[in-house]
Short mmCIF file of C-alpha atoms and ligand atoms in Angstrom, two decimals:
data_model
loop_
_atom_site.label_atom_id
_atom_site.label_comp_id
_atom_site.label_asym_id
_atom_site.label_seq_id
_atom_site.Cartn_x
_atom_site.Cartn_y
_atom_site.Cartn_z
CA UNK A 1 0.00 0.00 0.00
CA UNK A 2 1.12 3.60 -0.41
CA UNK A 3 2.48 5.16 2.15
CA UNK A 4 1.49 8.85 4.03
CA UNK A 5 2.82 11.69 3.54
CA UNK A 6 4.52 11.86 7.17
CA UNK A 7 5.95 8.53 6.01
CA UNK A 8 7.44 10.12 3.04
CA UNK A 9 8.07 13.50 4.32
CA UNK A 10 10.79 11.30 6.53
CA UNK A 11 13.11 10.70 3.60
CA UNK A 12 13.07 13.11 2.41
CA UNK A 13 15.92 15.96 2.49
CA UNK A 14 14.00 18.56 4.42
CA UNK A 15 15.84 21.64 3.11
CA UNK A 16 12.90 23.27 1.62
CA UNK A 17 14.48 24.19 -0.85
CA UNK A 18 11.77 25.13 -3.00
CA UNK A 19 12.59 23.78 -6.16
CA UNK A 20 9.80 21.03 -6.60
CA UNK A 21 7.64 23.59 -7.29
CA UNK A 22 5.99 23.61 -3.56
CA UNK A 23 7.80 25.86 -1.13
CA UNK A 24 8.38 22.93 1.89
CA UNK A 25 9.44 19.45 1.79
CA UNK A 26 6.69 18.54 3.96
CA UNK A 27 3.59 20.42 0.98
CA UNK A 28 6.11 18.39 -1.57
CA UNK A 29 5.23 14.92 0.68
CA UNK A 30 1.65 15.26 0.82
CA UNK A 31 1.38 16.30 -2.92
CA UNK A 32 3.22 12.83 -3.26
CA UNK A 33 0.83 10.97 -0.70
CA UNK A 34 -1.93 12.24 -2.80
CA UNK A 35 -0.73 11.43 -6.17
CA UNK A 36 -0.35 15.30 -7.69
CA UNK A 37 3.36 15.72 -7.84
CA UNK A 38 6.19 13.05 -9.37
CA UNK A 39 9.01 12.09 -7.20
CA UNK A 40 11.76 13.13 -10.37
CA UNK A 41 10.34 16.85 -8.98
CA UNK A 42 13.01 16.74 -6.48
CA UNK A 43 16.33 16.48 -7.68
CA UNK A 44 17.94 15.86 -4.11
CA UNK A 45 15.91 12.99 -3.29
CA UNK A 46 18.97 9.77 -2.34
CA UNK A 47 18.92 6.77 -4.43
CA UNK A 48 18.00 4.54 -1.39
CA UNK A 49 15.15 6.81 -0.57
CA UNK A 50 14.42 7.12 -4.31
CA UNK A 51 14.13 3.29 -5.09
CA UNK A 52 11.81 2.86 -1.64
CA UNK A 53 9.55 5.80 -2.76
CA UNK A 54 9.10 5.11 -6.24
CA UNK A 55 8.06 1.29 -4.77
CA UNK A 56 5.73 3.14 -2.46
CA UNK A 57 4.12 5.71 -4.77
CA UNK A 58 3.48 2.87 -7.58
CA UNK A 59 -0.16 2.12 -8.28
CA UNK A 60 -1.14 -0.94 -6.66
CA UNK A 61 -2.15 -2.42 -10.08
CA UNK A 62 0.55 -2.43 -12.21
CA UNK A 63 -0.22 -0.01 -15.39
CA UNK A 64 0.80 -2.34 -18.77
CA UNK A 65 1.66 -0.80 -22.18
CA UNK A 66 0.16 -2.56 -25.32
CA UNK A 67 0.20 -1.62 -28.76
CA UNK A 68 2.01 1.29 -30.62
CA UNK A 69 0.50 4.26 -32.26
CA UNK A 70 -3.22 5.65 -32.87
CA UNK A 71 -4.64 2.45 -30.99
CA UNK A 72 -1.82 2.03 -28.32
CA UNK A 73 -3.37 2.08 -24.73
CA UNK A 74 -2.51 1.22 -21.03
CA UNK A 75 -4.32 -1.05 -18.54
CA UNK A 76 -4.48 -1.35 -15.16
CA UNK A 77 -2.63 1.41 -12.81
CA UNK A 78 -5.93 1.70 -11.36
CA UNK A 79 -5.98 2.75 -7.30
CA UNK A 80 -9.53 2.67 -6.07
CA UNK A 81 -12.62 0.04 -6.01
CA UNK A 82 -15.02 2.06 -6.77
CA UNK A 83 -15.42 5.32 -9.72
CA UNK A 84 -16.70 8.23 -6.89
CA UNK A 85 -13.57 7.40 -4.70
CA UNK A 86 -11.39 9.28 -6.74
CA UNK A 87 -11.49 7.95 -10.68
CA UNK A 88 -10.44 5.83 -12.96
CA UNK A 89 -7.59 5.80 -15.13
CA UNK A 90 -6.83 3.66 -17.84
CA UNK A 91 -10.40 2.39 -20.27
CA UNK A 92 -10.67 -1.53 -20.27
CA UNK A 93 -9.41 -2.39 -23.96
CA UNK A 94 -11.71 -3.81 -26.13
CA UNK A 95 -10.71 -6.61 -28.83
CA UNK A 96 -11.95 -8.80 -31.28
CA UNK A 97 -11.07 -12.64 -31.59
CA UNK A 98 -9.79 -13.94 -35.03
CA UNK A 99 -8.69 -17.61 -35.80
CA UNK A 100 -5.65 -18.53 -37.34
CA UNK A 101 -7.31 -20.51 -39.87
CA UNK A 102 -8.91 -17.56 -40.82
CA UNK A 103 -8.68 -16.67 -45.44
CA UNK A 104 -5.93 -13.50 -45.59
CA UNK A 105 -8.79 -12.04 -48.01
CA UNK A 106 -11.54 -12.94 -45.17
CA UNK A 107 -8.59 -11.12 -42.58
CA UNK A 108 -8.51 -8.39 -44.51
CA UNK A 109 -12.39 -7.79 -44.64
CA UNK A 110 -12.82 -8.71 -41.30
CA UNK A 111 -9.84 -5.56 -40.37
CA UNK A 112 -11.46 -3.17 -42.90
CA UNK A 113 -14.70 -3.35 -40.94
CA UNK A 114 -13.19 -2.88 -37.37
CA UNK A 115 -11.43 -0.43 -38.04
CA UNK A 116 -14.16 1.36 -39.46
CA UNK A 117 -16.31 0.88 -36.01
CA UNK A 118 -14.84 4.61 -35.19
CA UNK A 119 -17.22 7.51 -33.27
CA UNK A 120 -16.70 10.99 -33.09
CA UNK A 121 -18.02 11.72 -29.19
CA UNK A 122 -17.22 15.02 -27.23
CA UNK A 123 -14.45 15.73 -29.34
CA UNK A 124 -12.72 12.41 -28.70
CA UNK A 125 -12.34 9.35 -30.96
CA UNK A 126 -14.32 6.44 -29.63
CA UNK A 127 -12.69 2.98 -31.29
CA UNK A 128 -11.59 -0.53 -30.16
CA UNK A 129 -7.72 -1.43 -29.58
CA UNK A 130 -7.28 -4.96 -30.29
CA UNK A 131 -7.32 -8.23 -32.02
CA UNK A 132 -6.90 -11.42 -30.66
CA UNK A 133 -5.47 -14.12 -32.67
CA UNK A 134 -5.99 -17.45 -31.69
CA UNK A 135 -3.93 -20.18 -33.08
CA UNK A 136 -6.58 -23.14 -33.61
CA UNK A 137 -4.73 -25.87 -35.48
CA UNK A 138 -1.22 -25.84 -33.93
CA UNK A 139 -0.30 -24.47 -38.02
CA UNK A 140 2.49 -21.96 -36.62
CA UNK A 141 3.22 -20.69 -39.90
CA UNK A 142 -0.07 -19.33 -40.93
CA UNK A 143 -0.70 -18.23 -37.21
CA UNK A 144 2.85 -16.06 -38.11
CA UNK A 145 1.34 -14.75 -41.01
CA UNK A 146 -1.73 -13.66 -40.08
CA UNK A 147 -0.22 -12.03 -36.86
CA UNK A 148 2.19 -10.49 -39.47
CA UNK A 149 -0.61 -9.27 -41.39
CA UNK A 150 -2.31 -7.73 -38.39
CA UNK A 151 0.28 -5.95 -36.75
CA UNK A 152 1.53 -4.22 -39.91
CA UNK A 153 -1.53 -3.53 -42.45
CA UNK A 154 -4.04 -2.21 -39.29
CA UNK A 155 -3.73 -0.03 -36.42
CA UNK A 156 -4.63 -2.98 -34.02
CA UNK A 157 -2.65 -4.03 -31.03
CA UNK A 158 -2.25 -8.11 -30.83
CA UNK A 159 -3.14 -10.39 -28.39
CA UNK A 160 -1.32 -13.72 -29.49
CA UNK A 161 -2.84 -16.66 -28.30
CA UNK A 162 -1.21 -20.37 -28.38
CA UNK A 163 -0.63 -22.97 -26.70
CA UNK A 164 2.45 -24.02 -29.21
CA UNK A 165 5.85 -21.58 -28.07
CA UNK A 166 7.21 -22.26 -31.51
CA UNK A 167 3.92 -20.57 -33.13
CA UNK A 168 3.77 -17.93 -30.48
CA UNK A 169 7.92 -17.62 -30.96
CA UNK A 170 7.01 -17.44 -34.98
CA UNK A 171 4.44 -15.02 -34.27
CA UNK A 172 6.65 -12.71 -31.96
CA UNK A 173 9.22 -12.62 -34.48
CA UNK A 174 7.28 -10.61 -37.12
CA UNK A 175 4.86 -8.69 -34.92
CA UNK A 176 7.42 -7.71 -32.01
CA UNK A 177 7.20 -4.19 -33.19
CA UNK A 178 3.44 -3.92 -32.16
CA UNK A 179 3.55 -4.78 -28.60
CA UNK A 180 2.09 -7.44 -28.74
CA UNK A 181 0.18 -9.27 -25.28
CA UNK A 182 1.45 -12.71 -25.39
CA UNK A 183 -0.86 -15.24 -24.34
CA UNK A 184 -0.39 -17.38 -22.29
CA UNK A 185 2.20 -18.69 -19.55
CA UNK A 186 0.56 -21.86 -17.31
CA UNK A 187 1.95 -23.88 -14.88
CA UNK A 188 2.97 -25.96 -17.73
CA UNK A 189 5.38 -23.51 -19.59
CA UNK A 190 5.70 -20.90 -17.42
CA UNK A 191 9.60 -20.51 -17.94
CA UNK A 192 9.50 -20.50 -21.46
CA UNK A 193 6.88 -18.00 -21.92
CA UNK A 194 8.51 -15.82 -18.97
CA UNK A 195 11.52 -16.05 -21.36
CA UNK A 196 10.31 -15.28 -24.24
CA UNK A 197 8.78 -12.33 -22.88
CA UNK A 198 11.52 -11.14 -21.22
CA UNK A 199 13.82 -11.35 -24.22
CA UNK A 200 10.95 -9.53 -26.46
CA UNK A 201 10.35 -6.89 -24.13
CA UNK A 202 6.65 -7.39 -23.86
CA UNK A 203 3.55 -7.95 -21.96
CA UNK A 204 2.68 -11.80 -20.75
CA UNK A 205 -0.94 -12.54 -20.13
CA UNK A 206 -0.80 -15.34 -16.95
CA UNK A 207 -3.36 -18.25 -16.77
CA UNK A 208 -4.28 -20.28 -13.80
CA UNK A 209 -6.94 -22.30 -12.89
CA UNK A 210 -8.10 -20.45 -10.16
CA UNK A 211 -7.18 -17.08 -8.61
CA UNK A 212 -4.38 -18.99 -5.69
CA UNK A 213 -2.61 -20.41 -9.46
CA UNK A 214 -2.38 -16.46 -10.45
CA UNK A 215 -0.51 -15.93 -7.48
CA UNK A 216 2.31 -18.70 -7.82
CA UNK A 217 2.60 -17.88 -11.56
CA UNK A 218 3.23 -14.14 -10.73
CA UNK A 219 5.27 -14.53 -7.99
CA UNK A 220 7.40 -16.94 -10.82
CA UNK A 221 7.69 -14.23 -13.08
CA UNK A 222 8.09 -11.40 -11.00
CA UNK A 223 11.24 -13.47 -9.85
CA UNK A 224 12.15 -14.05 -13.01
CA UNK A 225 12.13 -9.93 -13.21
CA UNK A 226 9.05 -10.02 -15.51
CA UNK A 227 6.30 -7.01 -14.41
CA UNK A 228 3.89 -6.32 -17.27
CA UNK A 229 1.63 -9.11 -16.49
CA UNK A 230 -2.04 -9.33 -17.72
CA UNK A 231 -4.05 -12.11 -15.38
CA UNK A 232 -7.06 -14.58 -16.56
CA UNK A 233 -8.50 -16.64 -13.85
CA UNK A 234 -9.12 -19.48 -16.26
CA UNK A 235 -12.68 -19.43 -15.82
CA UNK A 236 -15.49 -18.75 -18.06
CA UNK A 237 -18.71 -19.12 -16.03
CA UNK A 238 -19.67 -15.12 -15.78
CA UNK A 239 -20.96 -15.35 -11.60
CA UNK A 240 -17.34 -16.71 -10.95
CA UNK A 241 -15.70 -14.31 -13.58
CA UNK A 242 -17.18 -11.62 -11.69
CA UNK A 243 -16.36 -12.93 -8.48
CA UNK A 244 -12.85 -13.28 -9.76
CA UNK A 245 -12.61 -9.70 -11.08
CA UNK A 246 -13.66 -8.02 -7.56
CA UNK A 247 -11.15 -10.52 -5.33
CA UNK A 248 -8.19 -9.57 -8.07
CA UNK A 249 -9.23 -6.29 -7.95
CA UNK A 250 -9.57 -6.38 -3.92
CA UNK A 251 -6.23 -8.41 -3.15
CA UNK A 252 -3.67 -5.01 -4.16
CA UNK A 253 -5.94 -2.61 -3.03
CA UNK A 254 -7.32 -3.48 0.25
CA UNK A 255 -4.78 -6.13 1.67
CA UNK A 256 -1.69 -4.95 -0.06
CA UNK A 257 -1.16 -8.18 -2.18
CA UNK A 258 1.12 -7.61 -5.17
CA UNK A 259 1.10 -10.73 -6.47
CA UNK A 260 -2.64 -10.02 -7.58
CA UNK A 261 -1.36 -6.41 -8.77
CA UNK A 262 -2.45 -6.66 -12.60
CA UNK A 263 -4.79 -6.07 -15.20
CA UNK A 264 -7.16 -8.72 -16.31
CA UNK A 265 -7.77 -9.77 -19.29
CA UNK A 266 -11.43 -11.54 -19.93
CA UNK A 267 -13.70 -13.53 -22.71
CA UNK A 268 -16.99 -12.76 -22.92
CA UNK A 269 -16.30 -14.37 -26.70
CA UNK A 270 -15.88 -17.89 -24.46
CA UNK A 271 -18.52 -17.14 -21.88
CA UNK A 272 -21.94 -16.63 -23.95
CA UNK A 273 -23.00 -18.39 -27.49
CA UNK A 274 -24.12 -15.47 -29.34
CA UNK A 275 -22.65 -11.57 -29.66
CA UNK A 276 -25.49 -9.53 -27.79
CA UNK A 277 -25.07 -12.11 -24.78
CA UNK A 278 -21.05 -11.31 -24.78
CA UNK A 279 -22.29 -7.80 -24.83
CA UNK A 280 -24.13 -7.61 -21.72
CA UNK A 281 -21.34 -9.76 -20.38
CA UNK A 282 -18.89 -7.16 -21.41
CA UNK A 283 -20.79 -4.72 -19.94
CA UNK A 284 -20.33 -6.26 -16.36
CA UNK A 285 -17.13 -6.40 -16.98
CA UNK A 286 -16.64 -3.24 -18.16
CA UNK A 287 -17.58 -1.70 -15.13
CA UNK A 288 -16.28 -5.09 -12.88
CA UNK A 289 -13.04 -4.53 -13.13
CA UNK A 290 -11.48 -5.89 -16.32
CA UNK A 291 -8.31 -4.82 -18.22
CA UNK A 292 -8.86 -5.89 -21.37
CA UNK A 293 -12.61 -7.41 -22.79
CA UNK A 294 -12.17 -9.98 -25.57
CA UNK A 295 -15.49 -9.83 -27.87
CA UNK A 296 -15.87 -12.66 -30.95
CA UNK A 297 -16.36 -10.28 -32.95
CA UNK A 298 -17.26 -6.25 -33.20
CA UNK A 299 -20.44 -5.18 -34.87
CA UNK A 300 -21.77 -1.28 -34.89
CA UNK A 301 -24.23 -1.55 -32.71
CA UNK A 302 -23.10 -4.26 -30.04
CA UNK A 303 -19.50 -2.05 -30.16
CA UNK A 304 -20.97 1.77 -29.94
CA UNK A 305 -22.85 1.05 -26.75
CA UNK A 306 -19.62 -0.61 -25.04
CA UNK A 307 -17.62 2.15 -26.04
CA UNK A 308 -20.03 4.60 -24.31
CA UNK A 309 -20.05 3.06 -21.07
CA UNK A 310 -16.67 2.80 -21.43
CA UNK A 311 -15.69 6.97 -22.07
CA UNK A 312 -18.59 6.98 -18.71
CA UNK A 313 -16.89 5.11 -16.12
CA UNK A 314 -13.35 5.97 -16.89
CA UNK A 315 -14.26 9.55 -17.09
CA UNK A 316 -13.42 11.49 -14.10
CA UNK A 317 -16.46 12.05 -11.83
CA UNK A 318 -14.37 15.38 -10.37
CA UNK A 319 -13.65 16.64 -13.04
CA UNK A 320 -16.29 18.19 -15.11
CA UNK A 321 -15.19 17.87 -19.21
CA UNK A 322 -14.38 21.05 -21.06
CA UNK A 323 -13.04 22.75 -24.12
CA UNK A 324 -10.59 25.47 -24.49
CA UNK A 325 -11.94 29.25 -24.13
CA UNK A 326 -12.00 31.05 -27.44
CA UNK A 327 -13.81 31.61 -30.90
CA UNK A 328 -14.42 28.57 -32.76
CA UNK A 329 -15.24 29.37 -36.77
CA UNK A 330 -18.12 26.80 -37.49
CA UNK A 331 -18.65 26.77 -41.22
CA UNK A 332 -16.12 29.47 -42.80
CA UNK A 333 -17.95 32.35 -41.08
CA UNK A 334 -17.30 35.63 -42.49
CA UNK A 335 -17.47 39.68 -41.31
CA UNK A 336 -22.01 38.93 -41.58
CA UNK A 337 -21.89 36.11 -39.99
CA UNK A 338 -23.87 35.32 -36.44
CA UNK A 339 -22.22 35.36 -33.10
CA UNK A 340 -23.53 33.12 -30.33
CA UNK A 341 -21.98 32.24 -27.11
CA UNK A 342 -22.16 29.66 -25.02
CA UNK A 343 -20.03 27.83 -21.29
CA UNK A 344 -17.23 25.11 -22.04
CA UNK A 345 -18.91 22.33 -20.63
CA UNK A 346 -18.29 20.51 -23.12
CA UNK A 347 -21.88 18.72 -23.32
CA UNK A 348 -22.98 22.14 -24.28
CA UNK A 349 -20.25 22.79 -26.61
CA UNK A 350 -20.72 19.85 -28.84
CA UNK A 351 -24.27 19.94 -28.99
CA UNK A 352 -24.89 23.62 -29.76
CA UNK A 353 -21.71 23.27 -32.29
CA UNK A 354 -23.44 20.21 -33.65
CA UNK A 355 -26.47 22.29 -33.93
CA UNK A 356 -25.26 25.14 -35.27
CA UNK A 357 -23.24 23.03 -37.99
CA UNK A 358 -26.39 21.23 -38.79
CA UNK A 359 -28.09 24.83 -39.78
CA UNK A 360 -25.77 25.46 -42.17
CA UNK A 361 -25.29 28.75 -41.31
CA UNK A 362 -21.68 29.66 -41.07
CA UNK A 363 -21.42 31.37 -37.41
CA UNK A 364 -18.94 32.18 -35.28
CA UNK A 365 -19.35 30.15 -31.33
CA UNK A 366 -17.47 32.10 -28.93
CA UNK A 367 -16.41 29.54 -25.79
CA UNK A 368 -16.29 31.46 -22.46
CA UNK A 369 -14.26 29.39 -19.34
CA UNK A 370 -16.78 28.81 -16.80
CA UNK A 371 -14.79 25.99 -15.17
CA UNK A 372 -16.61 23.50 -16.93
CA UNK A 373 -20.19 24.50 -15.96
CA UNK A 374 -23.25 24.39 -17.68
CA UNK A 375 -25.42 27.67 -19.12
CA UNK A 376 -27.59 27.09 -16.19
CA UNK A 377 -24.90 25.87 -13.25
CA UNK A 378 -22.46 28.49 -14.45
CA UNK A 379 -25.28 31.16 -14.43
CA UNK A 380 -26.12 30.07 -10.57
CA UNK A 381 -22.78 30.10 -9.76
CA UNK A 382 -21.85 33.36 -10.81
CA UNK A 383 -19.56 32.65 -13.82
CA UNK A 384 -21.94 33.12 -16.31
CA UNK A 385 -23.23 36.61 -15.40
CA UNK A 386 -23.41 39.76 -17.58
CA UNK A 387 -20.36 41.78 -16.57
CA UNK A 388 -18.17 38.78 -16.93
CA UNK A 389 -19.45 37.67 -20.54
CA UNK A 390 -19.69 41.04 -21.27
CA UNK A 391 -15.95 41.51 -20.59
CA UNK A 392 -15.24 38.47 -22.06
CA UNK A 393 -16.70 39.53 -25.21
CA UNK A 394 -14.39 42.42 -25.29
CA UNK A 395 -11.42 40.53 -25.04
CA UNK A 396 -12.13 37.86 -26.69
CA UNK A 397 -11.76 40.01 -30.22
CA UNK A 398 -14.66 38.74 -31.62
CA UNK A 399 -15.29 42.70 -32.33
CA UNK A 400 -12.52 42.36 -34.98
CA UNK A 401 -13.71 39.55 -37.02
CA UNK A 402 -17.14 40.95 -37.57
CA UNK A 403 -18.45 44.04 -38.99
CA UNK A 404 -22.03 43.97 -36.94
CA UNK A 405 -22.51 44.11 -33.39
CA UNK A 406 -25.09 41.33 -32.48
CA UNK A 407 -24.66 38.80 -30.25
CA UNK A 408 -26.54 35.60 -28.86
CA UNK A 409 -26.80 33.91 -26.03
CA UNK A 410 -28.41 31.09 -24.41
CA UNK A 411 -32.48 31.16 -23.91
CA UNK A 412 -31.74 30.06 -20.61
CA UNK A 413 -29.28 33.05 -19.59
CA UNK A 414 -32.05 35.35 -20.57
CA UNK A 415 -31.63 37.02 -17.51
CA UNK A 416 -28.43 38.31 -17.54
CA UNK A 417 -28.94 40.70 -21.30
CA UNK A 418 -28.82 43.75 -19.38
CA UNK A 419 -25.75 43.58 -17.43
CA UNK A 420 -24.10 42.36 -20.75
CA UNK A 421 -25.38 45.33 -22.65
CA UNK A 422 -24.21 47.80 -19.86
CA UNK A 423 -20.59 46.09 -20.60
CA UNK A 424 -21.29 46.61 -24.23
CA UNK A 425 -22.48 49.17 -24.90
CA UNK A 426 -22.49 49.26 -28.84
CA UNK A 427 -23.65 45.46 -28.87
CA UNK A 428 -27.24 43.99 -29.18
CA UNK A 429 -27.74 40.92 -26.99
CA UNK A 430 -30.28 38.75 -28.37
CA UNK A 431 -31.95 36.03 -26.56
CA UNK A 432 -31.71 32.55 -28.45
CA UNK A 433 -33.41 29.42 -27.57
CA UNK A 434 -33.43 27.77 -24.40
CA UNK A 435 -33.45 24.45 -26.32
CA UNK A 436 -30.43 23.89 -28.84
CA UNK A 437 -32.33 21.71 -31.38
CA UNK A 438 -34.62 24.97 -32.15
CA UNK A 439 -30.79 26.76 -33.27
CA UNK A 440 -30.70 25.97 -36.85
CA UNK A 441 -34.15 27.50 -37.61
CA UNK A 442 -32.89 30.44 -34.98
CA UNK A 443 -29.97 31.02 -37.18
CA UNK A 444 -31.98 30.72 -40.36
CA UNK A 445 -35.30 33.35 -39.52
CA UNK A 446 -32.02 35.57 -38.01
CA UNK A 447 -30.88 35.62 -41.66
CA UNK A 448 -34.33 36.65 -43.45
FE1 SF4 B 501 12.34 19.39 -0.35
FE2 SF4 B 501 13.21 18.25 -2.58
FE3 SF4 B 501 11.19 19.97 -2.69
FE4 SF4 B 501 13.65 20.84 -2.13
S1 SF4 B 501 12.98 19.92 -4.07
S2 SF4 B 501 11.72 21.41 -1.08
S3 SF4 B 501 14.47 19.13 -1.00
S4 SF4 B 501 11.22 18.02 -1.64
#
């Protein structure tokens, strides 16, 4: 478990010097306690002390890399049972099983269509990581070649599964590059997989029968000086999955166990006979506390929903989502073209920007940082009033791109037109709708 900041305030130099950015060694510890500063803030810090606080200050659950580029993502790292306790961190991945046996032209459909699963959602890109190849008739070459064709034609990360180490050595060989999850060491092979791992440099998903078999593999590896691990309980009967995934989960965080300190990885695509089943299996496991989610397949609308929950529970419940203050051209506005503004929640900034987009009518959004609040919230809270929009109108030098002096704001913030007109004096505030969907025909009667 971590330890306090009185703990760590003890090895540290206590010169208050200053130069971690805090003005005491003692603000510097708690900061560290608490998880907002980085121990390679203090430059003074001794190597003993150095090597027993980074130990210390690690996440419980070991974070693991996998994959490289646009779809690379970490698991795990996570430090609290449940979301409202603090947050977490890193999205469950989501991948895809393929067989070995699988056509290269069938591979190549089957990639083309996953990777077109992508959505657009509050200004992030919504999209699955992985696929996991399963070798399924001990061929090693063609389980080689299809990894091969995986790792370097898509943007997929690989999970390679086999129980053969000269497929999964094959495999390796040509997809190394990728980061790929190798899957899996057993009591049975456990050396050679925790060797080939170790050479490779990368991740080694761990199998056991039971959750007591994780913990004699790990503590095998982590000997061996192995520590990206990915666990699977072996099981496939959902109630004990789930069970599984809370005690795993549990085992780091509550009794200080770091032999149970990794990600999971999980198969709905082995636990259910049909995709919408593995979905609401996924689901669970989504949100119950799984690493990595292994579908048999990904189809639009068994993938978008998953994805969803997903950017919800790994979205921090503190931390309200925003956009960056400023003017934001929607369409190619020109000198004629309507102002509106609106908060930087960023709810409200994607729909009223999808709104106003849908019009057609090229306008200019002006974004005003109200710490993340809605029209309404920020408006109650006092950071959405008319002196402060009004001066944030001035500065924002909107005045400069347009030749008229007409601005809109929300239906909702009727209230607060007169204190902005006070601030600006040569503008008009109009009222626009309290409901976005009525913007576009807003925007078009404005223009008749
Ligand atoms: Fe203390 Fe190190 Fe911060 Fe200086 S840089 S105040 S020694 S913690």
């Amino acid at each position: 478990m971590g330890l306090s900041g009185i703990q760590i305030f003890k090895m540290l130099p206590k010169t208050n010097c200053g130069e971690c950015g805090v003005p005491t060694c003692l603000a510097f510890a708690m900061n560290l306690a608490s998880g907002k500063a980085e121990l390679d803030s203090c430059p003074y810090v001794s190597d003993e002390a150095r090597e027993q606080l980074a130990e210390a200050s690690a996440p419980p659950i070991r974070p693991v890399a996998l994959g490289v580029g646009t779809r690379a993502f970490k698991t795990g790292g996570e430090t609290v049972m449940f979301r409202h306790e603090k947050t977490f961190f890193n999205p469950t991945g989501l991948g895809a099983m393929v067989a070995s046996d699988i056509a290269p032209g069938d591979l190549d459909t089957k990639l083309k269509e996953w990777n077109a699963l992508q959505y657009e959602r509050v200004g992030l890109n919504l999209r699955p990581e992985l696929v996991a190849l399963k070798d399924v008739n001990g061929d090693g070459s063609a389980f080689a070649a299809a990894a091969k064709k995986i790792a370097e034609e898509s943007e997929f990360g690989l999970v390679l599964m086999s129980e053969n180490l000269d497929s999964l050595k094959a495999a390796v060989e040509v997809s190394a590059f990728k980061k790929p999850l190798l899957y899996a060491a057993t009591a049975e092979n456990v050396e050679e997989m925790g060797n080939l791992a170790k050479e490779k440099g990368i991740p080694l998903a761990v199998k056991a029968e039971d959750v007591e078999g994780l913990t004699v593999l790990t503590g095998k590896l982590t000997a061996m000086g192995l520590k990206d691990l990915v666990l699977d309980s072996g099981v496939r009967e959902p109630k004990k999955v789930f069970e599984h995934q809370v005690v795993i989960r549990r085992a780091p965080l509550k009794a200080g166990d770091r032999s149970l300190g990794f990600p999971t990885i999980t198969f709905p695509c082995e636990m259910a006979g049909n995709l919408d089943v593995e979905t609401i299996l996924a689901s669970m496991l989504i949100a119950k506390y799984a690493g990595i989610v292994v579908l048999s397949d990904f189809k639009g609308e068994n993938l978008f929903p998953l994805l969803l929950q997903r950017l919800n529970i790994f979205t921090d419940p503190q931390r309200p989502m925003t956009v960056t203050e400023g003017i934001y051209e929607i369409g190619a506005p020109d000198e004629n073209s309507p102002v509106l503004i609106t908060t930087n929640f960023s709810l409200t900034y994607f729909i009223v920007s999808g709104e106003i987009e849908g019009s057609r009518v090229p306008s200019w959004l002006l974004i005003m940082d109200t710490e993340g609040l809605s029209v309404m919230t920020a408006w109650a809270a006092g950071k959405f009033v008319g002196d402060a929009v009004g001066m944030f109108v001035k500065k924002s030098g909107i005045a400069e791109k347009v030749a008229h002096r007409k601005i809109v704001i929300p239906g909702y913030s009727a209230a607060i037109s007169g204190d902005m007109e006070e601030e600006l004096p040569d503008w008009e505030v109009l009222i626009g709708p309290r409901d976005a969907s009525l913007i576009p025909k807003f925007l078009k009667d404005m223009g008749k």
